[in-house]
Amino acid sequence: MTTDDVKIAPMGLEHLRQVRDLGRQVYDVTVKPYTSWSLTSIAEHLDTAEGACWVALADERVVGFVLGSMTFELRDDWAYLEWIAVAPDQQGKGVARRLVEVCCNALFAAGATRVVTDVEDTNRASAALMERSGFTPATTVTLFTRANPAAPDEPAGVAPAAGSRRALIRSGRLVGDKRSS
Ligand SMILES: CC(C)(COP(=O)(O)OP(=O)(O)OC[C@H]1O[C@@H](n2cnc3c(N)ncnc32)[C@H](O)[C@@H]1OP(=O)(O)O)[C@@H](O)C(=O)NCCC(=O)NCCS
C-alpha cells in the first residue's frame, strides 16, 4: 500500500473504537503523558467545533489519528495538538506530517494564534515530526514526584486512573480548561 492509498478524513463517531484501540497499541498508558488516554478524552475532542480531529484511513482501517482543540489551559487564543499516532505498519511514510498539517490548518482557521504540543523527552519520532512540521521547542517541564513512604511501591510514572483528572478539574481541585468545568 502506498501513501496515496492512505486518505485523511475528519474523525467521526464511527472511528472512535479504532482510534481508542490504536492509541492503546502505540501509547504506554501506564506512564505520563499517556495515562489520560481514554474513550472519554477522544469523545470530548469529537464534541468540539473546530474540526481539528482527523483520521488516516487505509480502506476502512484507521491507521492514524490526530486530536486537536482550541483548548490550552486558560488561554483562549492557543490551541492544543494533544494526541497523534500512526499504526506501526504505516509509520515513516509521511502520514503523521499530513495529519499535523490538517489539524494545524483547522486550528489556525478557528482563530488560534499558536498551536501547542508536548513531546516526552525520549520520544525522538515525535520530536522530529514536530520540528519538521514547523514547531520549535519552548518550555521544558519535568515532572518531579515524591513517594508517600507509607504507600506500597509503585512505578514513578503511574498517575490517577483515566477520567480522574477531568473529575478533579470539574470539582475545581485542579486547574484545567475553563470550558471543561
Ligand atoms: C510520532 C509518529 C506519530 C510519527 O508518525 P510517522 O507517520 O511515522 O511520521 P512521518 O512519516 O510523517 O515523519 C515525520 C518526520 O519525522 C521523522 N521521523 C519519524 N519517525 C522518526 C524516528 N523514529 N526517528 C527520527 N525521525 C523520525 C521523519 O523522518 C519525518 O521527517 P521528514 O519529513 O524530514 O522525512 C509515530 O512514530 C507514532 O505513532 N509514534 C507512537 C505514538 C506517539 O509517540 N505519538 C506522539 C505523542 S502523542
PDB file of C-alpha atoms and ligand atoms in Angstrom:
ATOM      1  CA  MET A   1       0.000   0.000   0.000  1.00  0.00           C
ATOM      2  CA  THR A   2       1.386   3.442  -0.959  1.00  0.00           C
ATOM      3  CA  THR A   3       0.860   6.771   0.802  1.00  0.00           C
ATOM      4  CA  ASP A   4      -1.651   7.679  -1.939  1.00  0.00           C
ATOM      5  CA  ASP A   5      -3.847   4.870  -0.647  1.00  0.00           C
ATOM      6  CA  VAL A   6      -3.974   6.459   2.798  1.00  0.00           C
ATOM      7  CA  LYS A   7      -6.726   9.071   2.908  1.00  0.00           C
ATOM      8  CA  ILE A   8      -7.071  11.789   5.523  1.00  0.00           C
ATOM      9  CA  ALA A   9     -10.670  12.317   6.691  1.00  0.00           C
ATOM     10  CA  PRO A  10     -12.474  14.094   9.530  1.00  0.00           C
ATOM     11  CA  MET A  11     -12.809  11.862  12.599  1.00  0.00           C
ATOM     12  CA  GLY A  12     -16.393  10.713  13.126  1.00  0.00           C
ATOM     13  CA  LEU A  13     -18.279   8.682  15.707  1.00  0.00           C
ATOM     14  CA  GLU A  14     -17.714   5.565  13.618  1.00  0.00           C
ATOM     15  CA  HIS A  15     -13.948   5.856  14.179  1.00  0.00           C
ATOM     16  CA  LEU A  16     -13.979   6.099  17.986  1.00  0.00           C
ATOM     17  CA  ARG A  17     -13.289   2.448  18.806  1.00  0.00           C
ATOM     18  CA  GLN A  18     -10.480   2.103  16.264  1.00  0.00           C
ATOM     19  CA  VAL A  19      -8.884   5.366  17.441  1.00  0.00           C
ATOM     20  CA  ARG A  20      -9.059   4.167  21.059  1.00  0.00           C
ATOM     21  CA  ASP A  21      -7.547   0.799  20.122  1.00  0.00           C
ATOM     22  CA  LEU A  22      -4.745   2.279  18.005  1.00  0.00           C
ATOM     23  CA  GLY A  23      -3.840   4.590  20.878  1.00  0.00           C
ATOM     24  CA  ARG A  24      -3.748   1.649  23.256  1.00  0.00           C
ATOM     25  CA  GLN A  25      -1.462  -0.146  20.810  1.00  0.00           C
ATOM     26  CA  VAL A  26       1.110   2.638  20.451  1.00  0.00           C
ATOM     27  CA  TYR A  27       0.941   4.553  23.766  1.00  0.00           C
ATOM     28  CA  ASP A  28       2.231   3.166  27.044  1.00  0.00           C
ATOM     29  CA  VAL A  29      -0.874   4.167  29.000  1.00  0.00           C
ATOM     30  CA  THR A  30       0.779   3.355  32.329  1.00  0.00           C
ATOM     31  CA  VAL A  31       3.124   6.363  32.108  1.00  0.00           C
ATOM     32  CA  LYS A  32       2.819  10.103  31.557  1.00  0.00           C
ATOM     33  CA  PRO A  33       1.821  11.685  29.249  1.00  0.00           C
ATOM     34  CA  TYR A  34      -0.331   8.804  28.051  1.00  0.00           C
ATOM     35  CA  THR A  35      -2.183   7.982  31.278  1.00  0.00           C
ATOM     36  CA  SER A  36      -5.187  10.114  30.326  1.00  0.00           C
ATOM     37  CA  TRP A  37      -5.825   8.181  27.096  1.00  0.00           C
ATOM     38  CA  SER A  38      -9.454   7.057  27.208  1.00  0.00           C
ATOM     39  CA  LEU A  39     -12.643   6.878  25.186  1.00  0.00           C
ATOM     40  CA  THR A  40     -13.834   9.891  27.205  1.00  0.00           C
ATOM     41  CA  SER A  41     -10.909  12.055  26.131  1.00  0.00           C
ATOM     42  CA  ILE A  42     -11.410  11.070  22.485  1.00  0.00           C
ATOM     43  CA  ALA A  43     -15.163  11.723  22.665  1.00  0.00           C
ATOM     44  CA  GLU A  44     -14.577  15.117  24.295  1.00  0.00           C
ATOM     45  CA  HIS A  45     -12.394  16.051  21.339  1.00  0.00           C
ATOM     46  CA  LEU A  46     -15.103  14.904  18.966  1.00  0.00           C
ATOM     47  CA  ASP A  47     -17.523  17.206  20.780  1.00  0.00           C
ATOM     48  CA  THR A  48     -15.531  20.328  19.818  1.00  0.00           C
ATOM     49  CA  ALA A  49     -16.418  22.526  16.847  1.00  0.00           C
ATOM     50  CA  GLU A  50     -13.013  23.318  15.364  1.00  0.00           C
ATOM     51  CA  GLY A  51     -12.767  20.351  13.011  1.00  0.00           C
ATOM     52  CA  ALA A  52      -9.267  19.611  14.288  1.00  0.00           C
ATOM     53  CA  CYS A  53      -9.668  15.844  14.724  1.00  0.00           C
ATOM     54  CA  TRP A  54      -8.704  13.722  11.738  1.00  0.00           C
ATOM     55  CA  VAL A  55      -8.061  10.111  10.904  1.00  0.00           C
ATOM     56  CA  ALA A  56      -5.853   8.457   8.317  1.00  0.00           C
ATOM     57  CA  LEU A  57      -7.696   5.634   6.588  1.00  0.00           C
ATOM     58  CA  ALA A  58      -6.355   2.715   4.585  1.00  0.00           C
ATOM     59  CA  ASP A  59      -9.599   1.434   3.100  1.00  0.00           C
ATOM     60  CA  GLU A  60     -11.827   1.415   6.196  1.00  0.00           C
ATOM     61  CA  ARG A  61      -8.997   0.810   8.679  1.00  0.00           C
ATOM     62  CA  VAL A  62      -7.918   3.693  10.914  1.00  0.00           C
ATOM     63  CA  VAL A  63      -4.110   3.777  10.560  1.00  0.00           C
ATOM     64  CA  GLY A  64      -3.567   7.166  12.156  1.00  0.00           C
ATOM     65  CA  PHE A  65      -5.248   9.985  14.013  1.00  0.00           C
ATOM     66  CA  VAL A  66      -4.671  13.474  15.326  1.00  0.00           C
ATOM     67  CA  LEU A  67      -6.774  15.114  18.033  1.00  0.00           C
ATOM     68  CA  GLY A  68      -6.604  18.876  18.445  1.00  0.00           C
ATOM     69  CA  SER A  69      -8.770  21.504  20.125  1.00  0.00           C
ATOM     70  CA  MET A  70      -8.937  25.211  20.925  1.00  0.00           C
ATOM     71  CA  THR A  71      -8.131  24.292  24.487  1.00  0.00           C
ATOM     72  CA  PHE A  72      -4.770  25.006  26.019  1.00  0.00           C
ATOM     73  CA  GLU A  73      -5.147  25.574  29.725  1.00  0.00           C
ATOM     74  CA  LEU A  74      -6.630  29.039  30.310  1.00  0.00           C
ATOM     75  CA  ARG A  75      -5.601  30.694  27.049  1.00  0.00           C
ATOM     76  CA  ASP A  76      -8.399  31.260  24.559  1.00  0.00           C
ATOM     77  CA  ASP A  77      -6.048  32.011  21.656  1.00  0.00           C
ATOM     78  CA  TRP A  78      -3.747  28.990  21.966  1.00  0.00           C
ATOM     79  CA  ALA A  79      -4.736  25.621  20.582  1.00  0.00           C
ATOM     80  CA  TYR A  80      -3.538  22.191  21.649  1.00  0.00           C
ATOM     81  CA  LEU A  81      -2.489  19.328  19.414  1.00  0.00           C
ATOM     82  CA  GLU A  82      -2.804  16.741  22.146  1.00  0.00           C
ATOM     83  CA  TRP A  83      -2.725  13.297  20.551  1.00  0.00           C
ATOM     84  CA  ILE A  84      -1.248  11.880  17.381  1.00  0.00           C
ATOM     85  CA  ALA A  85      -0.368   8.346  16.329  1.00  0.00           C
ATOM     86  CA  VAL A  86       0.250   6.256  13.239  1.00  0.00           C
ATOM     87  CA  ALA A  87      -0.024   2.464  13.091  1.00  0.00           C
ATOM     88  CA  PRO A  88       3.417   0.817  13.136  1.00  0.00           C
ATOM     89  CA  ASP A  89       2.986  -0.681   9.637  1.00  0.00           C
ATOM     90  CA  GLN A  90       2.255   2.800   8.196  1.00  0.00           C
ATOM     91  CA  GLN A  91       4.941   4.794  10.009  1.00  0.00           C
ATOM     92  CA  GLY A  92       7.762   6.535   8.139  1.00  0.00           C
ATOM     93  CA  LYS A  93       5.598   7.384   5.111  1.00  0.00           C
ATOM     94  CA  GLY A  94       4.673  10.963   5.917  1.00  0.00           C
ATOM     95  CA  VAL A  95       1.201  10.141   7.288  1.00  0.00           C
ATOM     96  CA  ALA A  96       1.787  12.000  10.569  1.00  0.00           C
ATOM     97  CA  ARG A  97       3.071  15.059   8.694  1.00  0.00           C
ATOM     98  CA  ARG A  98      -0.205  15.169   6.774  1.00  0.00           C
ATOM     99  CA  LEU A  99      -2.233  14.776   9.964  1.00  0.00           C
ATOM    100  CA  VAL A 100      -0.348  17.603  11.709  1.00  0.00           C
ATOM    101  CA  GLU A 101      -0.924  19.851   8.704  1.00  0.00           C
ATOM    102  CA  VAL A 102      -4.715  19.419   8.517  1.00  0.00           C
ATOM    103  CA  CYS A 103      -5.048  19.724  12.275  1.00  0.00           C
ATOM    104  CA  CYS A 104      -2.996  22.946  12.495  1.00  0.00           C
ATOM    105  CA  ASN A 105      -4.787  24.453   9.496  1.00  0.00           C
ATOM    106  CA  ALA A 106      -8.139  23.843  11.186  1.00  0.00           C
ATOM    107  CA  LEU A 107      -6.925  25.368  14.465  1.00  0.00           C
ATOM    108  CA  PHE A 108      -5.474  28.452  12.779  1.00  0.00           C
ATOM    109  CA  ALA A 109      -8.719  28.864  10.825  1.00  0.00           C
ATOM    110  CA  ALA A 110     -10.586  28.655  14.141  1.00  0.00           C
ATOM    111  CA  GLY A 111      -8.575  31.623  15.439  1.00  0.00           C
ATOM    112  CA  ALA A 112      -5.561  30.092  17.169  1.00  0.00           C
ATOM    113  CA  THR A 113      -2.540  32.380  17.268  1.00  0.00           C
ATOM    114  CA  ARG A 114      -0.355  29.418  18.285  1.00  0.00           C
ATOM    115  CA  VAL A 115      -0.638  25.650  18.403  1.00  0.00           C
ATOM    116  CA  VAL A 116       0.999  23.957  21.376  1.00  0.00           C
ATOM    117  CA  THR A 117       2.004  20.324  21.603  1.00  0.00           C
ATOM    118  CA  ASP A 118       4.052  18.445  24.183  1.00  0.00           C
ATOM    119  CA  VAL A 119       6.643  15.792  23.487  1.00  0.00           C
ATOM    120  CA  GLU A 120       8.011  13.354  26.039  1.00  0.00           C
ATOM    121  CA  ASP A 121      11.795  13.808  26.170  1.00  0.00           C
ATOM    122  CA  THR A 122      12.740  10.334  24.898  1.00  0.00           C
ATOM    123  CA  ASN A 123      10.238  10.377  22.011  1.00  0.00           C
ATOM    124  CA  ARG A 124      12.585  11.108  19.090  1.00  0.00           C
ATOM    125  CA  ALA A 125       9.994  10.276  16.431  1.00  0.00           C
ATOM    126  CA  SER A 126       7.506  12.757  17.869  1.00  0.00           C
ATOM    127  CA  ALA A 127      10.155  15.481  18.327  1.00  0.00           C
ATOM    128  CA  ALA A 128      11.348  15.011  14.716  1.00  0.00           C
ATOM    129  CA  LEU A 129       7.764  15.110  13.471  1.00  0.00           C
ATOM    130  CA  MET A 130       7.017  18.365  15.268  1.00  0.00           C
ATOM    131  CA  GLU A 131      10.288  20.033  14.276  1.00  0.00           C
ATOM    132  CA  ARG A 132       9.747  19.049  10.636  1.00  0.00           C
ATOM    133  CA  SER A 133       6.215  20.432  10.902  1.00  0.00           C
ATOM    134  CA  GLY A 134       7.374  23.904  11.966  1.00  0.00           C
ATOM    135  CA  PHE A 135       7.138  23.596  15.762  1.00  0.00           C
ATOM    136  CA  THR A 136      10.020  24.992  17.818  1.00  0.00           C
ATOM    137  CA  PRO A 137      10.874  23.943  21.391  1.00  0.00           C
ATOM    138  CA  ALA A 138       9.543  26.191  24.139  1.00  0.00           C
ATOM    139  CA  THR A 139       9.357  25.478  27.865  1.00  0.00           C
ATOM    140  CA  THR A 140      10.600  22.133  29.170  1.00  0.00           C
ATOM    141  CA  VAL A 141       8.676  20.694  32.116  1.00  0.00           C
ATOM    142  CA  THR A 142       9.991  17.823  34.215  1.00  0.00           C
ATOM    143  CA  LEU A 143       7.538  16.024  36.472  1.00  0.00           C
ATOM    144  CA  PHE A 144       9.074  15.522  39.924  1.00  0.00           C
ATOM    145  CA  THR A 145       7.336  13.041  42.155  1.00  0.00           C
ATOM    146  CA  ARG A 146       7.667  12.372  45.883  1.00  0.00           C
ATOM    147  CA  ALA A 147       6.574   8.969  47.059  1.00  0.00           C
ATOM    148  CA  ASN A 148       4.497   8.514  50.196  1.00  0.00           C
ATOM    149  CA  PRO A 149       6.827   6.452  52.421  1.00  0.00           C
ATOM    150  CA  ALA A 150       3.825   4.629  53.898  1.00  0.00           C
ATOM    151  CA  ALA A 151       2.425   3.624  50.491  1.00  0.00           C
ATOM    152  CA  PRO A 152       3.379   0.422  48.678  1.00  0.00           C
ATOM    153  CA  ASP A 153       5.981   0.830  45.909  1.00  0.00           C
ATOM    154  CA  GLU A 154       4.635   1.827  42.522  1.00  0.00           C
ATOM    155  CA  PRO A 155       6.361   2.974  39.328  1.00  0.00           C
ATOM    156  CA  ALA A 156       7.101   6.727  39.302  1.00  0.00           C
ATOM    157  CA  GLY A 157       5.057   7.418  36.154  1.00  0.00           C
ATOM    158  CA  VAL A 158       1.786   5.974  37.413  1.00  0.00           C
ATOM    159  CA  ALA A 159      -0.976   8.584  37.584  1.00  0.00           C
ATOM    160  CA  PRO A 160      -4.641   8.557  38.589  1.00  0.00           C
ATOM    161  CA  ALA A 161      -6.940   6.369  36.514  1.00  0.00           C
ATOM    162  CA  ALA A 162      -8.262   7.783  33.246  1.00  0.00           C
ATOM    163  CA  GLY A 163     -11.078  10.211  33.919  1.00  0.00           C
ATOM    164  CA  SER A 164      -9.797  11.240  37.355  1.00  0.00           C
ATOM    165  CA  ARG A 165      -8.076  14.359  36.035  1.00  0.00           C
ATOM    166  CA  ARG A 166     -11.282  15.572  34.465  1.00  0.00           C
ATOM    167  CA  ALA A 167     -13.188  14.779  37.634  1.00  0.00           C
ATOM    168  CA  LEU A 168     -10.680  16.885  39.595  1.00  0.00           C
ATOM    169  CA  ILE A 169     -10.994  19.736  37.094  1.00  0.00           C
ATOM    170  CA  ARG A 170     -14.770  19.591  37.324  1.00  0.00           C
ATOM    171  CA  SER A 171     -14.637  19.674  41.108  1.00  0.00           C
ATOM    172  CA  GLY A 172     -12.276  22.666  40.959  1.00  0.00           C
ATOM    173  CA  ARG A 173      -9.372  20.871  42.680  1.00  0.00           C
ATOM    174  CA  LEU A 174      -7.151  21.024  39.589  1.00  0.00           C
ATOM    175  CA  VAL A 175      -6.761  23.922  37.166  1.00  0.00           C
ATOM    176  CA  GLY A 176      -7.816  22.966  33.660  1.00  0.00           C
ATOM    177  CA  ASP A 177      -9.744  24.155  30.679  1.00  0.00           C
ATOM    178  CA  LYS A 178     -12.440  26.548  31.841  1.00  0.00           C
ATOM    179  CA  ARG A 179     -14.763  25.084  29.199  1.00  0.00           C
ATOM    180  CA  SER A 180     -14.478  21.682  30.915  1.00  0.00           C
ATOM    181  CA  SER A 181     -15.948  22.834  34.172  1.00  0.00           C
TER     182      SER A 181
HETATM  183  C1  LIG B   1       5.398  10.012  16.120  1.00  0.00           C
HETATM  184  C2  LIG B   1       4.632   9.304  14.981  1.00  0.00           C
HETATM  185  C3  LIG B   1       3.177   9.793  15.018  1.00  0.00           C
HETATM  186  C4  LIG B   1       5.274   9.679  13.630  1.00  0.00           C
HETATM  187  O1  LIG B   1       4.463   9.113  12.599  1.00  0.00           O
HETATM  188  P1  LIG B   1       5.011   8.837  11.117  1.00  0.00           P
HETATM  189  O2  LIG B   1       3.831   8.756  10.202  1.00  0.00           O
HETATM  190  O3  LIG B   1       5.954   7.714  11.134  1.00  0.00           O
HETATM  191  O4  LIG B   1       5.825  10.200  10.824  1.00  0.00           O
HETATM  192  P2  LIG B   1       6.181  10.767   9.370  1.00  0.00           P
HETATM  193  O5  LIG B   1       6.453   9.628   8.457  1.00  0.00           O
HETATM  194  O6  LIG B   1       5.144  11.761   8.967  1.00  0.00           O
HETATM  195  O7  LIG B   1       7.548  11.501   9.681  1.00  0.00           O
HETATM  196  C5  LIG B   1       7.604  12.861  10.105  1.00  0.00           C
HETATM  197  C6  LIG B   1       9.046  13.287  10.227  1.00  0.00           C
HETATM  198  O8  LIG B   1       9.591  12.738  11.429  1.00  0.00           O
HETATM  199  C7  LIG B   1      10.730  11.924  11.113  1.00  0.00           C
HETATM  200  N1  LIG B   1      10.668  10.708  11.926  1.00  0.00           N
HETATM  201  C8  LIG B   1       9.619   9.877  12.040  1.00  0.00           C
HETATM  202  N2  LIG B   1       9.942   8.850  12.864  1.00  0.00           N
HETATM  203  C9  LIG B   1      11.209   9.083  13.265  1.00  0.00           C
HETATM  204  C10 LIG B   1      12.100   8.388  14.124  1.00  0.00           C
HETATM  205  N3  LIG B   1      11.742   7.233  14.732  1.00  0.00           N
HETATM  206  N4  LIG B   1      13.342   8.907  14.338  1.00  0.00           N
HETATM  207  C11 LIG B   1      13.712  10.067  13.744  1.00  0.00           C
HETATM  208  N5  LIG B   1      12.909  10.781  12.898  1.00  0.00           N
HETATM  209  C12 LIG B   1      11.679  10.279  12.670  1.00  0.00           C
HETATM  210  C13 LIG B   1      10.595  11.569   9.652  1.00  0.00           C
HETATM  211  O9  LIG B   1      11.851  11.333   9.053  1.00  0.00           O
HETATM  212  C14 LIG B   1       9.902  12.784   9.079  1.00  0.00           C
HETATM  213  O10 LIG B   1      10.839  13.792   8.762  1.00  0.00           O
HETATM  214  P3  LIG B   1      10.999  14.250   7.213  1.00  0.00           P
HETATM  215  O11 LIG B   1       9.675  14.885   6.851  1.00  0.00           O
HETATM  216  O12 LIG B   1      12.135  15.183   7.258  1.00  0.00           O
HETATM  217  O13 LIG B   1      11.246  12.999   6.429  1.00  0.00           O
HETATM  218  C15 LIG B   1       4.700   7.756  15.128  1.00  0.00           C
HETATM  219  O14 LIG B   1       6.050   7.375  15.304  1.00  0.00           O
HETATM  220  C16 LIG B   1       3.882   7.202  16.278  1.00  0.00           C
HETATM  221  O15 LIG B   1       2.692   6.938  16.129  1.00  0.00           O
HETATM  222  N6  LIG B   1       4.518   7.000  17.450  1.00  0.00           N
HETATM  223  C17 LIG B   1       3.801   6.430  18.617  1.00  0.00           C
HETATM  224  C18 LIG B   1       2.789   7.411  19.179  1.00  0.00           C
HETATM  225  C19 LIG B   1       3.447   8.687  19.678  1.00  0.00           C
HETATM  226  O16 LIG B   1       4.507   8.673  20.272  1.00  0.00           O
HETATM  227  N7  LIG B   1       2.759   9.845  19.420  1.00  0.00           N
HETATM  228  C20 LIG B   1       3.253  11.155  19.833  1.00  0.00           C
HETATM  229  C21 LIG B   1       2.833  11.536  21.206  1.00  0.00           C
HETATM  230  S1  LIG B   1       1.084  11.882  21.349  1.00  0.00           S
END
